[in-house]
Short mmCIF file of C-alpha atoms in Angstrom, two decimals:
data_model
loop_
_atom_site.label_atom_id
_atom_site.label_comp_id
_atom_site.label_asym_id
_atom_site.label_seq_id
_atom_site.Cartn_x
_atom_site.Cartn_y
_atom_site.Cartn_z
CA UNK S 1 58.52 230.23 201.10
CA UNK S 2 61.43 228.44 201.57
CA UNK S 3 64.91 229.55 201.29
CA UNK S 4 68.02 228.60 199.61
CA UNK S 5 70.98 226.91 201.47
CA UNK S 6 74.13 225.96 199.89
CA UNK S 7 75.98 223.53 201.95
CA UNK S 8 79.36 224.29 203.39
CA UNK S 9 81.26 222.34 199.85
CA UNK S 10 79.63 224.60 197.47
CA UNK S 11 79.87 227.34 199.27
CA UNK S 12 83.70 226.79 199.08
CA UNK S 13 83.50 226.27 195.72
CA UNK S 14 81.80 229.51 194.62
CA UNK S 15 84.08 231.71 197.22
CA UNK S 16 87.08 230.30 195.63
CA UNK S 17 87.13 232.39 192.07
CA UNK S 18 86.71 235.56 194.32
CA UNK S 19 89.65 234.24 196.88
CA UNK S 20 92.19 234.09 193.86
CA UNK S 21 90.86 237.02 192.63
CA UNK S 22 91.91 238.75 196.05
CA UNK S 23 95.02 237.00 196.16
CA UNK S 24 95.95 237.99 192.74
CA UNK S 25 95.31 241.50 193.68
CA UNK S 26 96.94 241.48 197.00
CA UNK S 27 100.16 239.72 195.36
CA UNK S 28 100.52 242.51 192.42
CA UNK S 29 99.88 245.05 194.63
CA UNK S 30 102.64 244.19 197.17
CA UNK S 31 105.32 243.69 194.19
CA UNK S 32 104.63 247.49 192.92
CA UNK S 33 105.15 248.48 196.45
CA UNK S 34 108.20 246.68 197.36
CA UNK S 35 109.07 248.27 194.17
CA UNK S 36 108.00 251.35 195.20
CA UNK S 37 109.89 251.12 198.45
CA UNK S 38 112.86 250.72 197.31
CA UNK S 39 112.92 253.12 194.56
CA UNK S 40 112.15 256.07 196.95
CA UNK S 41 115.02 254.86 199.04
CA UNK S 42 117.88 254.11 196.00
CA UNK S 43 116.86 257.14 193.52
CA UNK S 44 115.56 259.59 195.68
CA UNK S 45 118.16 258.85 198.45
CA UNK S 46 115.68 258.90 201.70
CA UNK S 47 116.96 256.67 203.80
CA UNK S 48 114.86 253.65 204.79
CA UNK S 49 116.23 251.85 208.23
CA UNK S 50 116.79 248.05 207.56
CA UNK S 51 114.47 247.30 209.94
CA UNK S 52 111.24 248.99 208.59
CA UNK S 53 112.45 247.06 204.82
CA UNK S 54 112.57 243.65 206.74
CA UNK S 55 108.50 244.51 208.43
CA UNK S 56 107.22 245.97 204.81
CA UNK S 57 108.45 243.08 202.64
CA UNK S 58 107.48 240.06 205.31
CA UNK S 59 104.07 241.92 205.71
CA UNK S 60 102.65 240.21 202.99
CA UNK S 61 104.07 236.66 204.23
CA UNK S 62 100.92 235.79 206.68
CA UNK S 63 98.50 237.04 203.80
CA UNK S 64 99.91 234.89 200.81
CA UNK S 65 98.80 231.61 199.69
CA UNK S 66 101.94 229.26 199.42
CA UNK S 67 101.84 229.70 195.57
CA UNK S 68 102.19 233.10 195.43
CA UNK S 69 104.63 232.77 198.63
CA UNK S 70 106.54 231.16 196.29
CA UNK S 71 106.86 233.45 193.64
CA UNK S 72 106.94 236.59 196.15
CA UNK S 73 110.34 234.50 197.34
CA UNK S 74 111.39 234.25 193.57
CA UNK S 75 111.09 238.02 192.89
CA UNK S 76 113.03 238.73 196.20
CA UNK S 77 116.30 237.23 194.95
CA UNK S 78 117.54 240.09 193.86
CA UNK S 79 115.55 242.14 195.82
CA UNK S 80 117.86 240.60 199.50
CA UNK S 81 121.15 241.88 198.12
CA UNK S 82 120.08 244.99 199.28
CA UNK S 83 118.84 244.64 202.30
CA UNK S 84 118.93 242.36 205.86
CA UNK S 85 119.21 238.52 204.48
CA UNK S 86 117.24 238.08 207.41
CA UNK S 87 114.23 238.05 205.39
CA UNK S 88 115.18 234.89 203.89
CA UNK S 89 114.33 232.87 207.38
CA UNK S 90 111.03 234.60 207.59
CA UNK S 91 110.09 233.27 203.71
CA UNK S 92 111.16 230.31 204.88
CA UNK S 93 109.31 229.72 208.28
CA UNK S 94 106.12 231.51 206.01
CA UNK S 95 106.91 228.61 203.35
CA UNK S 96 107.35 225.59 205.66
CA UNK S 97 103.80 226.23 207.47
CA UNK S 98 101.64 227.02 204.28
CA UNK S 99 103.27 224.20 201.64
CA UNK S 100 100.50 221.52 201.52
CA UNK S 101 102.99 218.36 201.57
CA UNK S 102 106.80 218.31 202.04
CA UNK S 103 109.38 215.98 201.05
CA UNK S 104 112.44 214.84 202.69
CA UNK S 105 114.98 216.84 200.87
CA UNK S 106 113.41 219.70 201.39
CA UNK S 107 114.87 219.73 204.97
CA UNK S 108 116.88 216.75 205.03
CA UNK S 109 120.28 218.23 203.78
CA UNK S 110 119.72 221.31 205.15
CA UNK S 111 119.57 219.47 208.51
CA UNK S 112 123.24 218.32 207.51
CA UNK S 113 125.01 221.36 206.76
CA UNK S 114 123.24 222.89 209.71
CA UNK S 115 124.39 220.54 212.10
CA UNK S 116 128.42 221.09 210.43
CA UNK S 117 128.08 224.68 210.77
CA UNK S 118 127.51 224.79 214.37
CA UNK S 119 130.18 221.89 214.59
CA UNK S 120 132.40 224.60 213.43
CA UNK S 121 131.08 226.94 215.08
CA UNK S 122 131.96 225.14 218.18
CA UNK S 123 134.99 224.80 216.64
CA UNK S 124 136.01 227.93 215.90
CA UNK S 125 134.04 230.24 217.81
CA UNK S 126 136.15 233.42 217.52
CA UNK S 127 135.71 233.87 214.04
CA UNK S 128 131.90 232.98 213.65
CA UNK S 129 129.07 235.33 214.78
CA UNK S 130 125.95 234.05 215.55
CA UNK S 131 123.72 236.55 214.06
CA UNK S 132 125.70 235.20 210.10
CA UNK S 133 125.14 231.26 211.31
CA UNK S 134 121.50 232.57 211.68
CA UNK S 135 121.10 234.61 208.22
CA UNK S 136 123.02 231.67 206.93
CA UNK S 137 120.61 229.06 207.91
CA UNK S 138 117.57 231.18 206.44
CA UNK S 139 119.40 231.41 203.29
CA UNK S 140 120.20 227.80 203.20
CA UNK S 141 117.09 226.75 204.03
CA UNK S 142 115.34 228.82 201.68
CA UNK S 143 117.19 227.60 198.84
CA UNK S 144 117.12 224.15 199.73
CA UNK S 145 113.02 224.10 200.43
CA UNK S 146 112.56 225.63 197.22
CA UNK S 147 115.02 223.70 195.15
CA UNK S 148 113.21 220.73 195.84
CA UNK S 149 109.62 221.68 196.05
CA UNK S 150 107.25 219.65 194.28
CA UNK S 151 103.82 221.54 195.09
CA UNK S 152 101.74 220.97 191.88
CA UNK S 153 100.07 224.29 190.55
CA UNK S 154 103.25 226.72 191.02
CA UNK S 155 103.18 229.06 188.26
CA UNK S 156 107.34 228.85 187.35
CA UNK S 157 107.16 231.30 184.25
CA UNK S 158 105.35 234.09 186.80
CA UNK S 159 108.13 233.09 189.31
CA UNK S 160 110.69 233.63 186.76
CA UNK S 161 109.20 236.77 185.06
CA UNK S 162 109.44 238.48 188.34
CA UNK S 163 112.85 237.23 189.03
CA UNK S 164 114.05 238.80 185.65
CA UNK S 165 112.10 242.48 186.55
CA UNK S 166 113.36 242.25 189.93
CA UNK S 167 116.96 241.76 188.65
CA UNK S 168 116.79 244.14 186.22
CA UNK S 169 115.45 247.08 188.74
CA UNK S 170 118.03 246.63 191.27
CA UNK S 171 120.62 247.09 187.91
CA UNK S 172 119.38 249.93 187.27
CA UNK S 173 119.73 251.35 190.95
CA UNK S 174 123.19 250.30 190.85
CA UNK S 175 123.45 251.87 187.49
CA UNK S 176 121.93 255.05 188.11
CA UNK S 177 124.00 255.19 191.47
CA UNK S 178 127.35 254.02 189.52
CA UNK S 179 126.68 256.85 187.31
CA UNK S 180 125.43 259.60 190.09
CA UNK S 181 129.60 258.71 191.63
CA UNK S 182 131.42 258.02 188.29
CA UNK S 183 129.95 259.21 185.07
CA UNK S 184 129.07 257.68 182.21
CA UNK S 185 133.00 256.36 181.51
CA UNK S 186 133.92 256.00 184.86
CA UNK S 187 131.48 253.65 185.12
CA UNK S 188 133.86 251.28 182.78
CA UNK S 189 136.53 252.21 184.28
CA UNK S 190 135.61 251.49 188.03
CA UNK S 191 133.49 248.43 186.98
CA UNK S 192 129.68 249.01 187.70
CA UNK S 193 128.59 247.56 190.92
CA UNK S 194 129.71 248.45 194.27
CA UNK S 195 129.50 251.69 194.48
CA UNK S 196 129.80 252.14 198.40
CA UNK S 197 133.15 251.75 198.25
CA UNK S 198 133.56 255.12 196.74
CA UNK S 199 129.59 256.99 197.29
CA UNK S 200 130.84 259.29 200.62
CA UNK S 201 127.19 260.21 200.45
CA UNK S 202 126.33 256.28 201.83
CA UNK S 203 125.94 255.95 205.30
CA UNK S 204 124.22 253.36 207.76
CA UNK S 205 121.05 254.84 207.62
CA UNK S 206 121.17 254.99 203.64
CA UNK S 207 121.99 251.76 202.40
CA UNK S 208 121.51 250.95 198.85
CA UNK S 209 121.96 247.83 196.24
CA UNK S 210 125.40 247.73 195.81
CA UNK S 211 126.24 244.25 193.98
CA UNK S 212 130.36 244.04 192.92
CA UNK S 213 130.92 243.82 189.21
CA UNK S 214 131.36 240.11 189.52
CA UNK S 215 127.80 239.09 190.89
CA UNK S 216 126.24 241.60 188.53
CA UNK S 217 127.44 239.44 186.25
CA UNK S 218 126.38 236.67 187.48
CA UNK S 219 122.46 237.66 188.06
CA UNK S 220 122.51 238.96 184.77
CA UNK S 221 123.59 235.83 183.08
CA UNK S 222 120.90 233.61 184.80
CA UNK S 223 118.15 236.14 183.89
CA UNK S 224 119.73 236.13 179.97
CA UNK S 225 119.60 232.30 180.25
CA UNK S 226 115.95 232.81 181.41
CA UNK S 227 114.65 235.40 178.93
CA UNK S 228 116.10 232.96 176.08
CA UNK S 229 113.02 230.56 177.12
CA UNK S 230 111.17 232.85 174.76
CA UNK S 231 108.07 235.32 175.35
CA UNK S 232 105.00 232.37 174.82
CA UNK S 233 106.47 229.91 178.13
CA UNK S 234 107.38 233.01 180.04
CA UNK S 235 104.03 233.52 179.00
CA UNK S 236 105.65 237.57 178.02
CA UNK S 237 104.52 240.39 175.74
CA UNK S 238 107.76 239.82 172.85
CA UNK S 239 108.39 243.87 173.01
CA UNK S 240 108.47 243.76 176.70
CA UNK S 241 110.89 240.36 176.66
CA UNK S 242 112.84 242.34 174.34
CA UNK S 243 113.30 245.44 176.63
CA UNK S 244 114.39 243.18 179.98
CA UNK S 245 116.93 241.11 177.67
CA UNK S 246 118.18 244.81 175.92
CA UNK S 247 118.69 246.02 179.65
CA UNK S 248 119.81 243.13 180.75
CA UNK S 249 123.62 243.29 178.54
CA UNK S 250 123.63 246.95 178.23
CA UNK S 251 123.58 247.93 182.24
CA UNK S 252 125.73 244.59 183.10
CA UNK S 253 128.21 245.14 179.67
CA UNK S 254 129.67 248.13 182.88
CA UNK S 255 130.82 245.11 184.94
CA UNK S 256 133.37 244.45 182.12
CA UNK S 257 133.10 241.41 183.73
CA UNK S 258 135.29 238.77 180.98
CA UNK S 259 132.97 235.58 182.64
CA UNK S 260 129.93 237.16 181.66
CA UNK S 261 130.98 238.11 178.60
CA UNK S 262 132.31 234.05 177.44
CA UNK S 263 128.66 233.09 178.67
CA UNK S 264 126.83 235.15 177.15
CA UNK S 265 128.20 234.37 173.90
CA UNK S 266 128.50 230.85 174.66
CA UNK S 267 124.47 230.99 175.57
CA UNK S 268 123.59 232.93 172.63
CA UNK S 269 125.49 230.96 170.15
CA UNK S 270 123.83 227.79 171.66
CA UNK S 271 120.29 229.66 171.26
CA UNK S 272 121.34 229.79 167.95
CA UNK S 273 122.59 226.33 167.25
CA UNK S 274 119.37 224.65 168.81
CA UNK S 275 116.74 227.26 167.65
CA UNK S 276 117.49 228.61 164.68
CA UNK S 277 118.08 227.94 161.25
CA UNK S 278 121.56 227.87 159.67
CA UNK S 279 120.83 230.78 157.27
CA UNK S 280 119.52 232.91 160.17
CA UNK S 281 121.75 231.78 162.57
CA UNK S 282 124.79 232.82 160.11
CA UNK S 283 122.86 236.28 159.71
CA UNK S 284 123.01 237.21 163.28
CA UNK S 285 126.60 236.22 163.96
CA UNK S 286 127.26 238.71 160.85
CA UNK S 287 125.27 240.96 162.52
CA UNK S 288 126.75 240.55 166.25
CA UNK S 289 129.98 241.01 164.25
CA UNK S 290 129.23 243.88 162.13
CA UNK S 291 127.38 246.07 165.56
CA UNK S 292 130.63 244.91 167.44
CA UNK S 293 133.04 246.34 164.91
CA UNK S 294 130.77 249.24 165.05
CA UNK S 295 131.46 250.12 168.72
CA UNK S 296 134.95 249.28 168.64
CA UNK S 297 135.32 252.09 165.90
CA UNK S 298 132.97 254.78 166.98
CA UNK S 299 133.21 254.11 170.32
CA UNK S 300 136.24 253.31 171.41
CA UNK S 301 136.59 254.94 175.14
CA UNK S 302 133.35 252.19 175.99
CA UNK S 303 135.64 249.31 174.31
CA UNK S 304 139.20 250.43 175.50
CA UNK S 305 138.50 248.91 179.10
CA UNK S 306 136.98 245.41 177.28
CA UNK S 307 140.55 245.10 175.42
CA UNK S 308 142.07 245.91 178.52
CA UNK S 309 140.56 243.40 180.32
CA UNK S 310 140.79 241.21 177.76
CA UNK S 311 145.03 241.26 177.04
CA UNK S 312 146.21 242.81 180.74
CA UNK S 313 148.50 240.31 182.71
CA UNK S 314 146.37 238.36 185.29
CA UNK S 315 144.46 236.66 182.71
CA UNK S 316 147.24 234.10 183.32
CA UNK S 317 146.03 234.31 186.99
CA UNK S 318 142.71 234.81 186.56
CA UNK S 319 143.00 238.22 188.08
CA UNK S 320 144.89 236.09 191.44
CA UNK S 321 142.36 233.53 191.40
CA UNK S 322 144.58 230.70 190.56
CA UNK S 323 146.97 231.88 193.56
CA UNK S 324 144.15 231.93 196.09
CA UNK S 325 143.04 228.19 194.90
CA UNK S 326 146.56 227.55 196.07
CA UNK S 327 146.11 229.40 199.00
CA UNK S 328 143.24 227.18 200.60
CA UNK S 329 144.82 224.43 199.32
CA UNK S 330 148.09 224.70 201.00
CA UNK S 331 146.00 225.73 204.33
CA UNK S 332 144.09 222.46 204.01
CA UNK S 333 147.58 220.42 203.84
CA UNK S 334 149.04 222.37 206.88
CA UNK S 335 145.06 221.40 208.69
CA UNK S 336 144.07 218.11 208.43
CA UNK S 337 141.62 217.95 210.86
CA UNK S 338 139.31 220.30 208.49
CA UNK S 339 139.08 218.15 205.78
CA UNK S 340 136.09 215.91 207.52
CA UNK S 341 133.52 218.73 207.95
CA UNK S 342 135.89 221.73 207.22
CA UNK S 343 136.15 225.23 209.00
CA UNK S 344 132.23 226.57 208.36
CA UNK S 345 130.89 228.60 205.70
CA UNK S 346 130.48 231.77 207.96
CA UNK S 347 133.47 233.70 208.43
CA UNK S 348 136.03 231.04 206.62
CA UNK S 349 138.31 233.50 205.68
CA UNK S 350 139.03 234.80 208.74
CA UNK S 351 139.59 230.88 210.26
CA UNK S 352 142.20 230.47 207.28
CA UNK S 353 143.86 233.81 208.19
CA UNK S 354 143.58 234.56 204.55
CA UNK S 355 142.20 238.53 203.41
CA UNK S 356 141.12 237.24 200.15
CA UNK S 357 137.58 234.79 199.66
CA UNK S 358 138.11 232.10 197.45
CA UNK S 359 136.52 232.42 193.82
CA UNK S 360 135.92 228.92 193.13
CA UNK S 361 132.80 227.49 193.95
CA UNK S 362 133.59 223.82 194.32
CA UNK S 363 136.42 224.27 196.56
CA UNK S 364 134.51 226.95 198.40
CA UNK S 365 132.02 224.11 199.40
CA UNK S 366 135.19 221.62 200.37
CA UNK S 367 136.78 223.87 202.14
CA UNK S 368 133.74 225.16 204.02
CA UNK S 369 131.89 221.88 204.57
CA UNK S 370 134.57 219.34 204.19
CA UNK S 371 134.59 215.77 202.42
CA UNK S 372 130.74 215.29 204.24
CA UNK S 373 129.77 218.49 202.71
CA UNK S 374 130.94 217.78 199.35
CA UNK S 375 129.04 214.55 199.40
CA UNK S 376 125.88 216.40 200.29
CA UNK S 377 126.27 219.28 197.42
CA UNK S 378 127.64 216.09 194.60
CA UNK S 379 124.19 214.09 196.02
CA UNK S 380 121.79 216.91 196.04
CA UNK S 381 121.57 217.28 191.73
CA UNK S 382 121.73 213.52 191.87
CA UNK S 383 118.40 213.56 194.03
CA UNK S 384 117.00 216.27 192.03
CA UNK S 385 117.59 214.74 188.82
CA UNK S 386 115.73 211.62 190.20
CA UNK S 387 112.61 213.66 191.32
CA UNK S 388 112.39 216.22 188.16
CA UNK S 389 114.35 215.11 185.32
CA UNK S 390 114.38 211.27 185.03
CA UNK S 391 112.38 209.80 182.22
CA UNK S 392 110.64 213.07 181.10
CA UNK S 393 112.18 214.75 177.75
CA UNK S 394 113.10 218.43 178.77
CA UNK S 395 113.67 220.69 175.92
CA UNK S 396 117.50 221.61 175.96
CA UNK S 397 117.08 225.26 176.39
CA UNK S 398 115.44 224.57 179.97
CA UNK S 399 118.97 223.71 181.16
CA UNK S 400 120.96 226.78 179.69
CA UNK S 401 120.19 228.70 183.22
CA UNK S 402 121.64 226.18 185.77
CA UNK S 403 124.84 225.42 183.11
CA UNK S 404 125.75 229.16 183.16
CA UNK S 405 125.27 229.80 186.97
CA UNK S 406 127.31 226.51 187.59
CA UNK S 407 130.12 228.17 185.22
CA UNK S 408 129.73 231.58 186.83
CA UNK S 409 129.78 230.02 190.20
CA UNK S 410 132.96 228.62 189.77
CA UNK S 411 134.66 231.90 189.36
CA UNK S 412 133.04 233.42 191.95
CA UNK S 413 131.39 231.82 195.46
CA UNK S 414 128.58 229.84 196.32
CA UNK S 415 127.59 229.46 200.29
CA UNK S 416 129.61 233.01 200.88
CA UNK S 417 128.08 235.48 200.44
CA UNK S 418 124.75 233.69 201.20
CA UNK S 419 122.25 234.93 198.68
CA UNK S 420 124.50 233.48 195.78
CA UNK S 421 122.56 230.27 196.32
CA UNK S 422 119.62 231.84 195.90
CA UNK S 423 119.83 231.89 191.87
CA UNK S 424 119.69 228.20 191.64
CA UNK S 425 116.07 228.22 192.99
CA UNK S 426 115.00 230.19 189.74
CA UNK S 427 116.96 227.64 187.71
CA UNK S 428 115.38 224.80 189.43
CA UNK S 429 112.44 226.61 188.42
CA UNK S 430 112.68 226.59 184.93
CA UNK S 431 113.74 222.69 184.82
CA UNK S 432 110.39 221.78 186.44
CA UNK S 433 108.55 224.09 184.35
CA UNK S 434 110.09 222.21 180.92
CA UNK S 435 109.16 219.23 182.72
CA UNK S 436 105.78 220.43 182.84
CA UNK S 437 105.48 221.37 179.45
CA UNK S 438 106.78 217.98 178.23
CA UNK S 439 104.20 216.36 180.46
CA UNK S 440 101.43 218.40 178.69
CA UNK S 441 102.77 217.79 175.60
CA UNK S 442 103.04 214.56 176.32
CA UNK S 443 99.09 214.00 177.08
CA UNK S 444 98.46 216.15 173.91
CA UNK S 445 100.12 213.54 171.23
CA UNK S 446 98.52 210.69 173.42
CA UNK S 447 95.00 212.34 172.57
CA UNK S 448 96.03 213.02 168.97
CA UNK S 449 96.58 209.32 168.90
CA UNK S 450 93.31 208.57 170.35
#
């Protein structure tokens, strides 16, 4: 009797099904327990010691196939405000050794704004630490990899469903926290988000998400811009797209934050333009109206700080923005010698002797990196356009995420603080998924044709 024996290909072949199987398992099951982790330590208040955050959530980085590394370093976006950054060199170095081909800009620009960093850092030594240059590289480097990556089989709509959830948990930590210190119209009035400021119960040991009103904001615009991508290519149960998009504007609407209030009309009125019909369309404007007149009647103490916002005196200034544009500016005139490479992204502030971070995104990246820098950031969405968006017909609404952080960006900061890059990887993400889509599309009129 003679017995059976597969040779080493098929034997492959039949353990792969149960391999994906495992890693499916092993991925979901690490996501609820990150989640888990963190919830014990921001709503039950048992404090977690950065350290033992950093080994739980890279535990799972040896273990992961790069796909799933990839979307594990999508749903950790959010997840890193809260937490050492540090964890964004590990995903990196875990990302770099498992991706099955790389191209040059995945590591070619980071290479340059590494190299003017430490130039600056030479520089400028006493105002740099090493351990930021460090975090900052990770960060960088993450962002960068990812922003480019071209590995074929990445699910992007799992990426950026887990990007959205992750978002809107750490919201509602903040929120719940926000409320715990405030109340429900303090919130308003202190402008949800970073709460340590004012929770005396916050200590080292307990450190919590703690996002300021404007970067709230800002996540919660790119996930709005996300969700708008609609429940079948999120691939999403419509109830369940309906609940992250409803908690979405009602825990960031505390920010009172008058940036992500433009874009989030701006975006939905867009939606409407390109997806709906007039008739509809001129419904839900009637209706936006009609719910916003509502509130503004029956509850005015939630709109009073909206109008306030909204008519106060540094809207002329841009609550002092304008002034510290002409801050950086005027210490750029009186420091030539900066303009080449410029003073470093890590501890800028302090080089310019100025108390204040800028809120402009461009000119955060001239000022930090110089005229060489600027080049790199004005060729790096050249390159990418080349590589993702060239010749291939991308559905308009797979752009409305990278518009509105660009806009957001540019009334906040970009390289500082670090993990404000890290957005732009999930709006990458949804670019290459509508180039995907019009690929497959593509091949489906060709065999219709046939």
């Amino acid at each position: 009797m003679t017995s059976l024996t597969l040779a080493p290909q098929q034997s492959r072949e039949i353990e792969k099904p149960k391999e994906r199987k495992f890693q499916r398992f092993l991925f979901f099951t690490y996501i609820i327990l990150v989640l888990c982790v963190f919830s014990i330590r921001d709503f039950l208040s048992i404090p977690i010691p950065q350290y033992a955050l950093v080994a739980i959530v890279g535990a799972y980085i040896p273990f992961a196939s790069y796909k799933n590394l990839v979307s594990y370093s999508t749903f950790l976006i959010p997840i890193v405000t809260g937490m050492n950054t540090i964890i964004c060199l590990f995903l990196f170095i875990g990302l770099l050794f498992k991706c099955p081909k790389i191209s040059k800009a995945q590591y070619l620009f980071t290479i340059m704004l590494v190299i003017i960093e430490i130039i600056n850092f030479t520089s400028w030594q006493n105002a740099h630490r090493i351990n930021d240059i460090i975090i900052y590289i990770g960060v960088l480097s993450l962002f960068l990899f990812l922003f480019f990556d071209k590995t074929k089989g990445v699910d992007y709509a799992m990426a950026i469903k887990l990007f959205c959830i992750a978002t809107v948990f750490v919201f509602s930590a903040i929120c719940y926290r926000s409320y715990q210190v405030f109340g429900p119209i303090g919130i308003f009035a202190h402008r949800m988000g970073d709460v340590s400021l004012y929770d005396e119960s916050l200590n080292e040991n307990l450190r919590v998400f703690s996002l300021n009103a404007n970067n709230v904001g800002y996540f919660s615009v790119v996930v709005y811009a996300c969700l708008l991508l609609g429940a079948k290519r999120l691939h999403i149960k419509p109830l369940f797209l309906w609940v992250l998009i409803a908690a979405d504007i009602i825990i960031a609407a505390f920010t009172v934050s008058r940036t992500w209030l433009l874009l989030v009309c701006l975006l939905t009125l867009f939606y409407g333009i390109l997806c709906m019909k007039k008739w509809k369309l001129a419904l839900l404007i009637t209706c936006v109206s009609a719910f916003g007149g509502g509130i503004s009647v029956y509850f005015s103490d939630f709109v009073e700080p909206f109008q306030k916002r909204l008519t106060n005196n540094d809207m002329e200034s841009a609550n002092g923005r304008t002034g510290l544009f002409e801050e950086y500016v005027e210490f750029l005139e009186r420091n030539p010698d900066a303009l080449p490479i410029g003073i470093g992204a890590v501890g800028y502030n302090d080089v310019a002797n100025r108390s204040n971070a800028m809120h402009n995104a461009s000119q955060q990246i001239f000022v930090c990196t110089g005229i060489v820098g600027l080049l790199i950031f004005i060729i790096i969405p050249i390159i990418f356009y080349r590589q993702f968006i060239q010749n291939k017909h991308i559905y308009t609404l797979y752009f409305f995420p990278i518009a509105a952080a660009f806009l957001f960006v540019q009334t906040i900061q970009f390289l500082n603080p670090f993990f404000l890059m890290l957005p732009f990887i999930v709006c990458a993400m949804t670019i290459k998924m509508g180039a995907q889509n019009a690929s497959i599309q593509k091949i489906h009129v060709k065999q219709n044709l046939q």
